[in-house]
PDB file of C-alpha atoms in Angstrom:
ATOM      1  CA  MET A   3      -5.988  -6.713 -18.351  1.00 93.00           C
ATOM      2  CA  ARG A   4      -8.752  -9.228 -19.075  1.00 94.00           C
ATOM      3  CA  ARG A   5      -9.600  -6.999 -22.012  1.00 94.00           C
ATOM      4  CA  ILE A   6      -6.131  -5.724 -22.940  1.00 94.00           C
ATOM      5  CA  CYS A   7      -4.322  -9.079 -23.134  1.00 93.00           C
ATOM      6  CA  PRO A   8      -6.688 -10.611 -25.724  1.00 93.00           C
ATOM      7  CA  THR A   9      -6.624  -7.337 -27.676  1.00 93.00           C
ATOM      8  CA  ALA A  10      -2.833  -7.532 -27.699  1.00 91.00           C
ATOM      9  CA  LYS A  11      -3.136 -11.099 -29.103  1.00 89.00           C
ATOM     10  CA  TYR A  12      -1.202 -12.742 -26.307  1.00 90.00           C
ATOM     11  CA  CYS A  13      -4.230 -14.863 -25.409  1.00 89.00           C
ATOM     12  CA  THR A  14      -7.595 -15.716 -26.924  1.00 88.00           C
ATOM     13  CA  SER A  15     -10.105 -14.500 -24.319  1.00 91.00           C
ATOM     14  CA  ALA A  16     -10.529 -12.989 -20.863  1.00 93.00           C
ATOM     15  CA  ASP A  17     -10.681 -16.528 -19.434  1.00 93.00           C
ATOM     16  CA  ASN A  18      -6.932 -16.806 -20.012  1.00 93.00           C
ATOM     17  CA  VAL A  19      -6.270 -14.009 -17.488  1.00 95.00           C
ATOM     18  CA  HIS A  20      -6.264 -15.287 -13.903  1.00 95.00           C
ATOM     19  CA  THR A  21      -5.983 -13.870 -10.396  1.00 94.00           C
ATOM     20  CA  GLU A  22      -4.478 -15.665  -7.379  1.00 93.00           C
ATOM     21  CA  ASP A  23      -4.322 -19.041  -9.126  1.00 92.00           C
ATOM     22  CA  LYS A  24      -2.943 -22.173  -7.449  1.00 91.00           C
ATOM     23  CA  ASN A  25      -1.126 -25.209  -8.904  1.00 89.00           C
ATOM     24  CA  LYS A  26       1.744 -23.242 -10.386  1.00 91.00           C
ATOM     25  CA  VAL A  27       4.390 -25.414  -8.698  1.00 89.00           C
ATOM     26  CA  LYS A  28       3.735 -29.132  -8.362  1.00 88.00           C
ATOM     27  CA  ASP A  29       5.595 -29.575  -5.059  1.00 88.00           C
ATOM     28  CA  VAL A  30       3.586 -26.796  -3.359  1.00 89.00           C
ATOM     29  CA  PRO A  31       0.277 -26.717  -5.254  1.00 90.00           C
ATOM     30  CA  TYR A  32      -1.559 -24.501  -2.761  1.00 90.00           C
ATOM     31  CA  LYS A  33       0.898 -21.622  -3.088  1.00 90.00           C
ATOM     32  CA  ARG A  34      -0.157 -18.665  -5.215  1.00 91.00           C
ATOM     33  CA  PRO A  35       2.933 -16.837  -6.498  1.00 92.00           C
ATOM     34  CA  PHE A  36       1.038 -14.532  -8.889  1.00 95.00           C
ATOM     35  CA  ASP A  37      -1.490 -11.847  -8.027  1.00 95.00           C
ATOM     36  CA  TRP A  38      -2.528 -11.934 -11.657  1.00 95.00           C
ATOM     37  CA  SER A  39      -1.255 -13.770 -14.724  1.00 96.00           C
ATOM     38  CA  PHE A  40      -2.134 -14.606 -18.309  1.00 95.00           C
ATOM     39  CA  GLU A  41      -1.564 -17.746 -20.356  1.00 93.00           C
ATOM     40  CA  ILE A  42       0.183 -17.368 -23.706  1.00 91.00           C
ATOM     41  CA  ASN A  43      -1.557 -18.613 -26.830  1.00 87.00           C
ATOM     42  CA  HIS A  44       1.394 -19.316 -29.115  1.00 83.00           C
ATOM     43  CA  ILE A  45      -0.706 -19.629 -32.244  1.00 80.00           C
ATOM     44  CA  LYS A  46      -2.230 -16.226 -31.644  1.00 74.00           C
ATOM     45  CA  SER A  47       0.991 -14.561 -30.499  1.00 70.00           C
ATOM     46  CA  THR A  48       2.859 -15.515 -33.663  1.00 72.00           C
ATOM     47  CA  GLU A  49       1.090 -12.584 -35.324  1.00 72.00           C
ATOM     48  CA  LEU A  50       3.056 -10.224 -33.069  1.00 72.00           C
ATOM     49  CA  SER A  51       6.416  -8.744 -33.975  1.00 63.00           C
ATOM     50  CA  ARG A  52       7.698  -9.821 -30.574  1.00 69.00           C
ATOM     51  CA  SER A  53       6.286 -13.106 -29.388  1.00 74.00           C
ATOM     52  CA  THR A  54       7.329 -15.134 -26.342  1.00 84.00           C
ATOM     53  CA  PRO A  55       8.215 -18.803 -25.777  1.00 89.00           C
ATOM     54  CA  LEU A  56       6.829 -18.748 -22.230  1.00 92.00           C
ATOM     55  CA  THR A  57       3.647 -20.602 -21.335  1.00 92.00           C
ATOM     56  CA  GLU A  58       2.511 -18.010 -18.788  1.00 94.00           C
ATOM     57  CA  VAL A  59       3.554 -14.619 -17.438  1.00 95.00           C
ATOM     58  CA  GLY A  60       2.645 -13.782 -13.838  1.00 96.00           C
ATOM     59  CA  PHE A  61       2.804 -10.567 -11.835  1.00 96.00           C
ATOM     60  CA  ASP A  62       3.319 -10.221  -8.101  1.00 95.00           C
ATOM     61  CA  VAL A  63       2.116  -6.787  -6.906  1.00 93.00           C
ATOM     62  CA  THR A  64       3.857  -5.032  -4.035  1.00 91.00           C
ATOM     63  CA  VAL A  65       3.237  -1.489  -2.736  1.00 89.00           C
ATOM     64  CA  ILE A  66       6.393   0.368  -1.698  1.00 86.00           C
ATOM     65  CA  SER A  67       6.386   2.464   1.454  1.00 79.00           C
ATOM     66  CA  PRO A  68       7.926   5.953   1.200  1.00 72.00           C
ATOM     67  CA  SER A  69      11.169   6.869   2.909  1.00 65.00           C
ATOM     68  CA  THR A  70      11.073   8.257   6.422  1.00 61.00           C
ATOM     69  CA  PRO A  71      10.404  12.010   6.666  1.00 57.00           C
ATOM     70  CA  ASP A  72      13.670  12.629   8.556  1.00 56.00           C
ATOM     71  CA  ASP A  73      15.800  11.166   5.767  1.00 55.00           C
ATOM     72  CA  LEU A  74      16.746  14.477   4.143  1.00 51.00           C
ATOM     73  CA  GLN A  75      19.171  12.961   1.655  1.00 55.00           C
ATOM     74  CA  GLU A  76      16.606  10.599   0.142  1.00 53.00           C
ATOM     75  CA  ASN A  77      13.821  13.173   0.128  1.00 54.00           C
ATOM     76  CA  ALA A  78      16.004  15.780  -1.590  1.00 55.00           C
ATOM     77  CA  CYS A  79      15.031  14.229  -4.961  1.00 60.00           C
ATOM     78  CA  PRO A  80      11.646  12.457  -4.581  1.00 58.00           C
ATOM     79  CA  TYR A  81      11.665  11.018  -8.136  1.00 58.00           C
ATOM     80  CA  ASN A  82      15.087   9.359  -7.832  1.00 59.00           C
ATOM     81  CA  ASN A  83      14.169   8.201  -4.356  1.00 70.00           C
ATOM     82  CA  SER A  84      10.968   6.596  -5.672  1.00 78.00           C
ATOM     83  CA  ILE A  85      12.845   4.791  -8.456  1.00 83.00           C
ATOM     84  CA  SER A  86      15.402   3.372  -6.017  1.00 85.00           C
ATOM     85  CA  LEU A  87      12.625   2.177  -3.690  1.00 87.00           C
ATOM     86  CA  LEU A  88      10.750   0.571  -6.596  1.00 91.00           C
ATOM     87  CA  GLU A  89      13.923  -1.232  -7.713  1.00 91.00           C
ATOM     88  CA  GLU A  90      14.515  -2.451  -4.171  1.00 90.00           C
ATOM     89  CA  GLY A  91      10.931  -3.746  -4.069  1.00 91.00           C
ATOM     90  CA  GLU A  92      11.569  -5.688  -7.274  1.00 93.00           C
ATOM     91  CA  ARG A  93      14.742  -7.161  -5.826  1.00 93.00           C
ATOM     92  CA  LYS A  94      12.921  -8.433  -2.747  1.00 92.00           C
ATOM     93  CA  LYS A  95      10.284 -10.101  -4.904  1.00 94.00           C
ATOM     94  CA  PHE A  96      12.913 -11.827  -7.048  1.00 94.00           C
ATOM     95  CA  GLU A  97      14.825 -12.980  -3.957  1.00 92.00           C
ATOM     96  CA  ARG A  98      11.605 -14.213  -2.296  1.00 89.00           C
ATOM     97  CA  ASN A  99      13.021 -14.455   1.206  1.00 86.00           C
ATOM     98  CA  GLY A 100      11.634 -17.069   3.555  1.00 84.00           C
ATOM     99  CA  ALA A 101      10.265 -20.518   2.710  1.00 84.00           C
ATOM    100  CA  ASP A 102       7.134 -21.972   1.135  1.00 80.00           C
ATOM    101  CA  SER A 103       5.564 -25.042   2.725  1.00 83.00           C
ATOM    102  CA  ASP A 104       2.578 -27.130   1.725  1.00 82.00           C
ATOM    103  CA  LYS A 105       0.813 -29.353   4.254  1.00 83.00           C
ATOM    104  CA  SER A 106      -0.724 -31.552   1.562  1.00 82.00           C
ATOM    105  CA  THR A 107       2.656 -32.637   0.212  1.00 84.00           C
ATOM    106  CA  GLY A 108       4.862 -31.972   3.237  1.00 85.00           C
ATOM    107  CA  VAL A 109       7.369 -30.206   0.993  1.00 88.00           C
ATOM    108  CA  THR A 110       9.164 -27.013   2.002  1.00 89.00           C
ATOM    109  CA  LEU A 111      10.978 -24.909  -0.563  1.00 91.00           C
ATOM    110  CA  THR A 112      13.181 -21.922   0.025  1.00 91.00           C
ATOM    111  CA  GLY A 113      12.332 -18.759  -1.862  1.00 90.00           C
ATOM    112  CA  ASP A 114      15.122 -19.319  -4.378  1.00 92.00           C
ATOM    113  CA  GLN A 115      14.120 -22.959  -4.881  1.00 93.00           C
ATOM    114  CA  PHE A 116      10.546 -21.849  -5.504  1.00 93.00           C
ATOM    115  CA  MET A 117      11.762 -19.376  -8.124  1.00 94.00           C
ATOM    116  CA  GLY A 118      13.713 -22.211  -9.770  1.00 93.00           C
ATOM    117  CA  LYS A 119      10.540 -24.327  -9.967  1.00 93.00           C
ATOM    118  CA  LEU A 120       8.787 -21.499 -11.813  1.00 94.00           C
ATOM    119  CA  LEU A 121      11.681 -21.387 -14.282  1.00 94.00           C
ATOM    120  CA  ASP A 122      11.407 -25.151 -14.811  1.00 93.00           C
ATOM    121  CA  THR A 123       7.724 -24.792 -15.734  1.00 92.00           C
ATOM    122  CA  ASN A 124       8.561 -22.132 -18.363  1.00 93.00           C
ATOM    123  CA  ARG A 125       6.756 -19.363 -16.498  1.00 94.00           C
ATOM    124  CA  GLY A 126       7.867 -15.756 -16.290  1.00 94.00           C
ATOM    125  CA  PHE A 127       7.752 -13.906 -12.983  1.00 96.00           C
ATOM    126  CA  ILE A 128       7.345 -10.106 -13.055  1.00 96.00           C
ATOM    127  CA  PRO A 129       7.430  -8.137  -9.764  1.00 95.00           C
ATOM    128  CA  GLN A 130       4.926  -5.305 -10.120  1.00 94.00           C
ATOM    129  CA  SER A 131       6.217  -2.818  -7.563  1.00 93.00           C
ATOM    130  CA  MET A 132       4.201   0.374  -7.150  1.00 90.00           C
ATOM    131  CA  ASP A 133       4.673   3.482  -5.048  1.00 86.00           C
ATOM    132  CA  ARG A 134       1.961   5.467  -3.304  1.00 80.00           C
ATOM    133  CA  TRP A 135       1.339   7.610  -6.419  1.00 80.00           C
ATOM    134  CA  GLY A 136       0.806   4.667  -8.789  1.00 83.00           C
ATOM    135  CA  ASN A 137       4.239   4.690 -10.422  1.00 87.00           C
ATOM    136  CA  LEU A 138       5.375   1.286 -11.663  1.00 91.00           C
ATOM    137  CA  GLY A 139       8.798  -0.250 -11.195  1.00 93.00           C
ATOM    138  CA  PRO A 140      11.089  -0.352 -14.253  1.00 93.00           C
ATOM    139  CA  VAL A 141      10.616  -4.082 -14.954  1.00 95.00           C
ATOM    140  CA  SER A 142       6.816  -4.155 -14.810  1.00 94.00           C
ATOM    141  CA  ARG A 143       6.585  -0.797 -16.599  1.00 94.00           C
ATOM    142  CA  SER A 144       8.475  -2.137 -19.609  1.00 94.00           C
ATOM    143  CA  VAL A 145       6.277  -5.262 -19.749  1.00 94.00           C
ATOM    144  CA  ILE A 146       2.881  -3.607 -19.166  1.00 94.00           C
ATOM    145  CA  ILE A 147       3.204  -0.136 -20.722  1.00 92.00           C
ATOM    146  CA  GLY A 148       6.326  -0.373 -22.896  1.00 89.00           C
ATOM    147  CA  ASP A 149       7.272   3.289 -22.952  1.00 88.00           C
ATOM    148  CA  LYS A 150      10.769   2.482 -21.643  1.00 88.00           C
ATOM    149  CA  LEU A 151      13.221  -0.305 -22.355  1.00 89.00           C
ATOM    150  CA  PRO A 152      13.699  -2.939 -19.656  1.00 89.00           C
ATOM    151  CA  PRO A 153      16.469  -2.165 -17.144  1.00 90.00           C
ATOM    152  CA  LYS A 154      19.655  -4.104 -16.644  1.00 92.00           C
ATOM    153  CA  PRO A 155      19.340  -7.081 -14.266  1.00 92.00           C
ATOM    154  CA  LEU A 156      20.293  -6.453 -10.660  1.00 91.00           C
ATOM    155  CA  VAL A 157      23.213  -8.140  -8.899  1.00 91.00           C
ATOM    156  CA  TYR A 158      22.445 -10.931  -6.414  1.00 92.00           C
ATOM    157  CA  ASP A 159      24.428 -13.000  -3.956  1.00 90.00           C
ATOM    158  CA  ASP A 160      25.804 -16.359  -5.056  1.00 91.00           C
ATOM    159  CA  TYR A 161      23.272 -18.248  -2.940  1.00 91.00           C
ATOM    160  CA  LYS A 162      20.417 -16.662  -4.964  1.00 93.00           C
ATOM    161  CA  PRO A 163      21.120 -18.064  -8.453  1.00 94.00           C
ATOM    162  CA  ASN A 164      17.465 -18.497  -9.442  1.00 95.00           C
ATOM    163  CA  ALA A 165      16.633 -14.930  -8.438  1.00 94.00           C
ATOM    164  CA  ARG A 166      19.352 -13.761 -10.807  1.00 95.00           C
ATOM    165  CA  LYS A 167      18.096 -16.029 -13.621  1.00 95.00           C
ATOM    166  CA  MET A 168      14.485 -14.878 -13.212  1.00 96.00           C
ATOM    167  CA  ASN A 169      15.575 -11.228 -13.162  1.00 96.00           C
ATOM    168  CA  GLU A 170      17.548 -11.796 -16.367  1.00 95.00           C
ATOM    169  CA  LEU A 171      14.509 -13.470 -17.931  1.00 95.00           C
ATOM    170  CA  ALA A 172      12.219 -10.585 -16.944  1.00 95.00           C
ATOM    171  CA  CYS A 173      14.594  -8.101 -18.606  1.00 94.00           C
ATOM    172  CA  SER A 174      15.114 -10.163 -21.774  1.00 93.00           C
ATOM    173  CA  ARG A 175      13.270 -10.391 -25.082  1.00 90.00           C
ATOM    174  CA  ARG A 176      11.660 -13.648 -23.990  1.00 91.00           C
ATOM    175  CA  VAL A 177       8.934 -11.770 -22.080  1.00 92.00           C
ATOM    176  CA  PRO A 178       6.317  -9.512 -23.712  1.00 91.00           C
ATOM    177  CA  PHE A 179       7.271  -5.878 -24.113  1.00 91.00           C
ATOM    178  CA  GLY A 180       4.587  -3.195 -23.870  1.00 91.00           C
ATOM    179  CA  ILE A 181       1.370  -5.228 -23.653  1.00 93.00           C
ATOM    180  CA  ILE A 182      -0.680  -2.027 -23.785  1.00 93.00           C
ATOM    181  CA  LYS A 183       1.285  -0.715 -26.775  1.00 91.00           C
ATOM    182  CA  SER A 184       0.801  -4.042 -28.567  1.00 91.00           C
ATOM    183  CA  ALA A 185      -2.933  -3.886 -27.874  1.00 93.00           C
ATOM    184  CA  ASN A 186      -2.992  -0.331 -29.200  1.00 91.00           C
ATOM    185  CA  LYS A 187      -1.248  -1.295 -32.449  1.00 91.00           C
ATOM    186  CA  CYS A 188      -3.389  -4.393 -33.040  1.00 90.00           C
ATOM    187  CA  TRP A 189      -6.617  -2.477 -32.446  1.00 92.00           C
ATOM    188  CA  MET A 190      -5.709   0.434 -34.689  1.00 89.00           C
ATOM    189  CA  ASN A 191      -4.808  -1.931 -37.520  1.00 89.00           C
ATOM    190  CA  SER A 192      -8.060  -3.917 -37.349  1.00 88.00           C
ATOM    191  CA  ASN A 193     -10.474  -1.186 -36.129  1.00 88.00           C
ATOM    192  CA  PRO A 194      -9.154   2.170 -37.362  1.00 85.00           C
ATOM    193  CA  ASN A 195     -12.547   3.909 -37.215  1.00 85.00           C
ATOM    194  CA  THR A 196     -13.953   2.413 -34.007  1.00 88.00           C
ATOM    195  CA  TRP A 197     -13.596   3.685 -30.454  1.00 90.00           C
ATOM    196  CA  TYR A 198     -12.166   1.162 -28.024  1.00 91.00           C
ATOM    197  CA  GLY A 199     -14.002   2.731 -25.094  1.00 85.00           C
ATOM    198  CA  GLU A 200     -17.321   4.526 -24.782  1.00 83.00           C
ATOM    199  CA  SER A 201     -16.211   8.027 -25.783  1.00 82.00           C
ATOM    200  CA  TYR A 202     -13.634   9.935 -27.806  1.00 82.00           C
ATOM    201  CA  MET A 203     -11.560  10.231 -24.581  1.00 83.00           C
ATOM    202  CA  ASP A 204     -10.621   6.558 -24.879  1.00 85.00           C
ATOM    203  CA  GLN A 205     -10.477   5.940 -28.606  1.00 88.00           C
ATOM    204  CA  ASN A 206      -7.698   3.328 -28.403  1.00 91.00           C
ATOM    205  CA  PRO A 207      -6.647   0.640 -25.909  1.00 93.00           C
ATOM    206  CA  GLN A 208      -3.729   2.681 -24.590  1.00 91.00           C
ATOM    207  CA  SER A 209      -5.805   5.698 -23.534  1.00 92.00           C
ATOM    208  CA  TRP A 210      -8.538   3.425 -22.148  1.00 93.00           C
ATOM    209  CA  ALA A 211      -6.093   1.284 -20.139  1.00 92.00           C
ATOM    210  CA  LEU A 212      -4.210   4.257 -18.691  1.00 90.00           C
ATOM    211  CA  GLN A 213      -7.514   5.828 -17.636  1.00 91.00           C
ATOM    212  CA  GLN A 214      -8.551   2.599 -15.948  1.00 91.00           C
ATOM    213  CA  LEU A 215      -5.210   2.404 -14.124  1.00 89.00           C
ATOM    214  CA  GLY A 216      -5.513   6.034 -13.058  1.00 89.00           C
ATOM    215  CA  LEU A 217      -9.038   5.438 -11.811  1.00 91.00           C
ATOM    216  CA  GLY A 218      -7.853   2.455  -9.783  1.00 89.00           C
ATOM    217  CA  PHE A 219      -4.976   4.420  -8.260  1.00 88.00           C
ATOM    218  CA  THR A 220      -7.262   7.345  -7.382  1.00 91.00           C
ATOM    219  CA  LEU A 221      -9.823   5.054  -5.779  1.00 92.00           C
ATOM    220  CA  ALA A 222      -7.122   3.400  -3.665  1.00 87.00           C
ATOM    221  CA  ILE A 223      -5.760   6.772  -2.483  1.00 88.00           C
ATOM    222  CA  VAL A 224      -9.254   8.052  -1.607  1.00 93.00           C
ATOM    223  CA  LYS A 225     -10.006   4.901   0.401  1.00 93.00           C
ATOM    224  CA  HIS A 226      -6.715   5.357   2.240  1.00 87.00           C
ATOM    225  CA  ILE A 227      -7.574   8.982   3.103  1.00 91.00           C
ATOM    226  CA  ILE A 228     -11.071   7.998   4.299  1.00 92.00           C
ATOM    227  CA  ALA A 229      -9.650   5.230   6.485  1.00 89.00           C
ATOM    228  CA  ALA A 230      -7.089   7.641   7.971  1.00 86.00           C
ATOM    229  CA  ASP A 231      -9.786  10.245   8.633  1.00 87.00           C
ATOM    230  CA  ASN A 232     -11.963   7.642  10.383  1.00 86.00           C
ATOM    231  CA  ARG A 233      -9.000   6.698  12.558  1.00 82.00           C
ATOM    232  CA  ILE A 234      -8.373  10.339  13.476  1.00 82.00           C
ATOM    233  CA  GLN A 235     -12.030  10.851  14.386  1.00 79.00           C
ATOM    234  CA  ASP A 236     -11.945   7.771  16.644  1.00 77.00           C
ATOM    235  CA  ILE A 237     -10.443   9.051  19.915  1.00 71.00           C
ATOM    236  CA  THR A 238      -9.917   5.492  21.163  1.00 73.00           C
ATOM    237  CA  SER A 239      -7.696   4.462  18.245  1.00 70.00           C
ATOM    238  CA  LYS A 240      -3.951   4.098  18.614  1.00 70.00           C
ATOM    239  CA  SER A 241      -1.181   4.972  16.219  1.00 66.00           C
ATOM    240  CA  ILE A 242      -0.164   2.303  13.708  1.00 63.00           C
ATOM    241  CA  TYR A 243       3.464   3.116  14.493  1.00 60.00           C
ATOM    242  CA  LYS A 244       4.764   1.131  17.448  1.00 60.00           C
ATOM    243  CA  LYS A 245       7.120   3.903  18.508  1.00 58.00           C
ATOM    244  CA  ARG A 246       4.208   6.281  18.909  1.00 58.00           C
ATOM    245  CA  GLN A 247       1.714   3.985  20.597  1.00 56.00           C
ATOM    246  CA  HIS A 248       3.102   4.675  24.055  1.00 54.00           C
ATOM    247  CA  ARG A 249       2.772   8.396  23.617  1.00 54.00           C
ATOM    248  CA  GLN A 250      -0.364  10.305  24.459  1.00 46.00           C
ATOM    249  CA  ARG A 251      -2.013  12.036  21.568  1.00 46.00           C
ATOM    250  CA  ALA A 252      -1.595  15.759  21.778  1.00 45.00           C
ATOM    251  CA  SER A 253      -4.836  17.004  20.306  1.00 43.00           C
ATOM    252  CA  VAL A 254      -8.106  15.758  18.851  1.00 44.00           C
ATOM    253  CA  ILE A 255     -11.520  17.095  18.048  1.00 47.00           C
ATOM    254  CA  PRO A 256     -13.134  18.209  21.363  1.00 51.00           C
ATOM    255  CA  SER A 257     -15.269  15.604  23.079  1.00 52.00           C
ATOM    256  CA  ASP A 258     -18.925  16.005  23.872  1.00 57.00           C
ATOM    257  CA  PRO A 259     -19.263  17.802  27.253  1.00 57.00           C
ATOM    258  CA  SER A 260     -22.463  15.898  27.988  1.00 62.00           C
ATOM    259  CA  ASP A 261     -20.676  12.534  27.771  1.00 60.00           C
ATOM    260  CA  THR A 262     -19.153  11.869  31.172  1.00 55.00           C
ATOM    261  CA  SER A 263     -17.206   8.857  29.939  1.00 56.00           C
ATOM    262  CA  THR A 264     -15.109  10.784  27.444  1.00 52.00           C
ATOM    263  CA  TYR A 265     -15.019  14.412  28.540  1.00 48.00           C
ATOM    264  CA  TRP A 266     -14.039  15.424  32.081  1.00 45.00           C
ATOM    265  CA  ARG A 267     -13.526  13.719  35.397  1.00 44.00           C
ATOM    266  CA  LYS A 268     -12.779  15.435  38.645  1.00 41.00           C
ATOM    267  CA  ARG A 269     -10.890  14.602  41.776  1.00 39.00           C
ATOM    268  CA  VAL A 270     -12.759  12.876  44.584  1.00 43.00           C
ATOM    269  CA  ILE A 271     -11.344  15.342  47.068  1.00 46.00           C
ATOM    270  CA  PRO A 272     -13.640  18.319  47.654  1.00 52.00           C
ATOM    271  CA  VAL A 273     -13.029  21.418  45.608  1.00 50.00           C
ATOM    272  CA  THR A 274     -12.963  24.611  47.643  1.00 58.00           C
ATOM    273  CA  PRO A 275     -13.487  28.071  46.248  1.00 59.00           C
ATOM    274  CA  VAL A 276     -10.255  29.832  45.502  1.00 55.00           C
ATOM    275  CA  ASP A 277      -9.491  33.419  46.187  1.00 58.00           C
ATOM    276  CA  THR A 278      -7.859  34.661  42.990  1.00 56.00           C
ATOM    277  CA  SER A 279      -6.072  37.366  44.881  1.00 59.00           C
ATOM    278  CA  ASP A 280      -3.972  34.727  46.654  1.00 55.00           C
ATOM    279  CA  VAL A 281      -1.572  33.403  44.000  1.00 52.00           C
ATOM    280  CA  SER A 282      -0.253  30.648  46.307  1.00 52.00           C
ATOM    281  CA  GLN A 283      -3.604  28.775  46.048  1.00 50.00           C
ATOM    282  CA  LEU A 284      -3.722  28.694  42.275  1.00 50.00           C
ATOM    283  CA  THR A 285      -2.041  25.287  41.847  1.00 50.00           C
ATOM    284  CA  ASN A 286      -4.089  23.468  44.504  1.00 50.00           C
ATOM    285  CA  ASN A 287      -7.194  22.632  42.514  1.00 49.00           C
ATOM    286  CA  ARG A 288      -6.788  21.434  38.948  1.00 50.00           C
ATOM    287  CA  VAL A 289      -9.349  19.797  36.672  1.00 48.00           C
ATOM    288  CA  GLU A 290      -7.457  17.142  34.754  1.00 48.00           C
ATOM    289  CA  PRO A 291      -8.469  15.645  31.382  1.00 47.00           C
ATOM    290  CA  VAL A 292      -8.775  11.875  31.270  1.00 46.00           C
ATOM    291  CA  ASN A 293      -9.643  11.319  27.651  1.00 44.00           C
ATOM    292  CA  ASP A 294      -6.904   9.062  26.238  1.00 44.00           C
ATOM    293  CA  ALA A 295      -6.610  11.360  23.275  1.00 42.00           C
ATOM    294  CA  ILE A 296      -6.081  14.422  25.496  1.00 43.00           C
ATOM    295  CA  GLY A 297      -3.993  12.876  28.229  1.00 44.00           C
ATOM    296  CA  THR A 298      -4.558  10.483  31.118  1.00 45.00           C
ATOM    297  CA  SER A 299      -3.543  11.266  34.646  1.00 45.00           C
ATOM    298  CA  ASN A 300      -1.646   8.694  36.687  1.00 47.00           C
ATOM    299  CA  ASP A 301      -3.255   9.959  39.889  1.00 47.00           C
ATOM    300  CA  GLU A 302      -5.214   7.132  41.523  1.00 48.00           C
ATOM    301  CA  SER A 303      -7.601   9.642  43.037  1.00 46.00           C
ATOM    302  CA  ILE A 304      -9.155  10.267  39.627  1.00 44.00           C
ATOM    303  CA  THR A 305     -12.270   8.174  39.082  1.00 45.00           C
ATOM    304  CA  ASN A 306     -15.267   8.105  36.818  1.00 46.00           C
ATOM    305  CA  SER A 307     -17.695  10.654  38.099  1.00 43.00           C
ATOM    306  CA  PRO A 308     -20.319  13.005  36.700  1.00 45.00           C
ATOM    307  CA  LEU A 309     -19.488  16.413  35.432  1.00 44.00           C
ATOM    308  CA  LEU A 310     -18.503  19.058  37.878  1.00 43.00           C
ATOM    309  CA  SER A 311     -21.404  20.159  39.970  1.00 43.00           C
ATOM    310  CA  GLU A 312     -22.913  23.558  39.412  1.00 44.00           C
ATOM    311  CA  THR A 313     -21.637  24.743  42.785  1.00 44.00           C
ATOM    312  CA  ASN A 314     -18.001  23.993  42.015  1.00 45.00           C
ATOM    313  CA  THR A 315     -17.773  24.560  38.280  1.00 43.00           C
ATOM    314  CA  GLN A 316     -17.539  28.313  38.454  1.00 44.00           C
ATOM    315  CA  ASP A 317     -14.837  28.325  41.107  1.00 44.00           C
ATOM    316  CA  THR A 318     -12.847  25.580  39.422  1.00 43.00           C
ATOM    317  CA  TYR A 319     -12.797  27.225  36.028  1.00 43.00           C
ATOM    318  CA  ARG A 320     -11.944  30.525  37.616  1.00 44.00           C
ATOM    319  CA  ASP A 321      -9.002  28.717  39.204  1.00 46.00           C
ATOM    320  CA  LEU A 322      -7.766  27.414  35.831  1.00 47.00           C
ATOM    321  CA  SER A 323      -8.118  30.711  34.038  1.00 46.00           C
ATOM    322  CA  ALA A 324      -6.552  32.851  36.744  1.00 48.00           C
ATOM    323  CA  PRO A 325      -3.357  34.759  35.934  1.00 52.00           C
ATOM    324  CA  GLY A 326      -0.153  32.826  36.501  1.00 50.00           C
ATOM    325  CA  CYS A 327      -1.790  29.413  36.237  1.00 48.00           C
ATOM    326  CA  ASP A 328      -0.050  26.978  33.882  1.00 50.00           C
ATOM    327  CA  VAL A 329      -2.927  25.744  31.733  1.00 48.00           C
ATOM    328  CA  GLU A 330      -2.254  23.820  28.515  1.00 45.00           C
TER     329      GLU A 330
END
């Protein structure tokens, strides 16, 4: 956007596009309501067919979690489900639940009061909700891409008047519409025979910007997969879901048999050879796994000890593999 916004003639240079800036609200100067924003150059923007009276437009990015796998009704139509989740993410950003405090001024503002302060400073607030596939919410999509008209404002409770006003502003003609489309039109008019990017694959700002967004989404997904794979490989890691943390993991990649700390432990009690012909003795001697990922025994007689000795290994494994023995 440091390149697209000046191309679209909403600002003069990349220096007018900021990330995580402070001093947006005087009462709480250390708060950073925008993940990224751009200042409007009104002299430059008058050349556009749709200008804006705002001094700045800021975006607050939020990633939407998918619905739970057991919700069959929501997962019956993934696209509609994604749209509803994106809209709900936008609502939460407009409502801005909680409070904002600043130690330097000693002022505390509720989320709706903070949104009112942004309105007083003539700033537009755009919630940029995104799902796990890179889809944008309807409000931010209309402002950034411009392939769809802005949606109707959502309905809010009476004690959230500034959330309603900011939502109405974000869906009105006072905010830019289709920044990428504006950049595309301005570039084609002034540079009809020049590529915007480095190849014919990105001849104009729109194709270049969408490729950059796609590259960013792909990189984020790949990093997520790598992080998940590293967690799976780590047998000491726990589930990120609290409901599953108390459960023992059912299966992992087999541990190294030469590592006594992570593979097998045996009972302190002596292991006696078992006659496989006598079925009644089959459940007496069991080798139990103690790897947290495989299952931990609650028996206090299990301690850290070397691998099974050569004299007992054969008999013990014959015990586990004998017919009728319940081995998981």
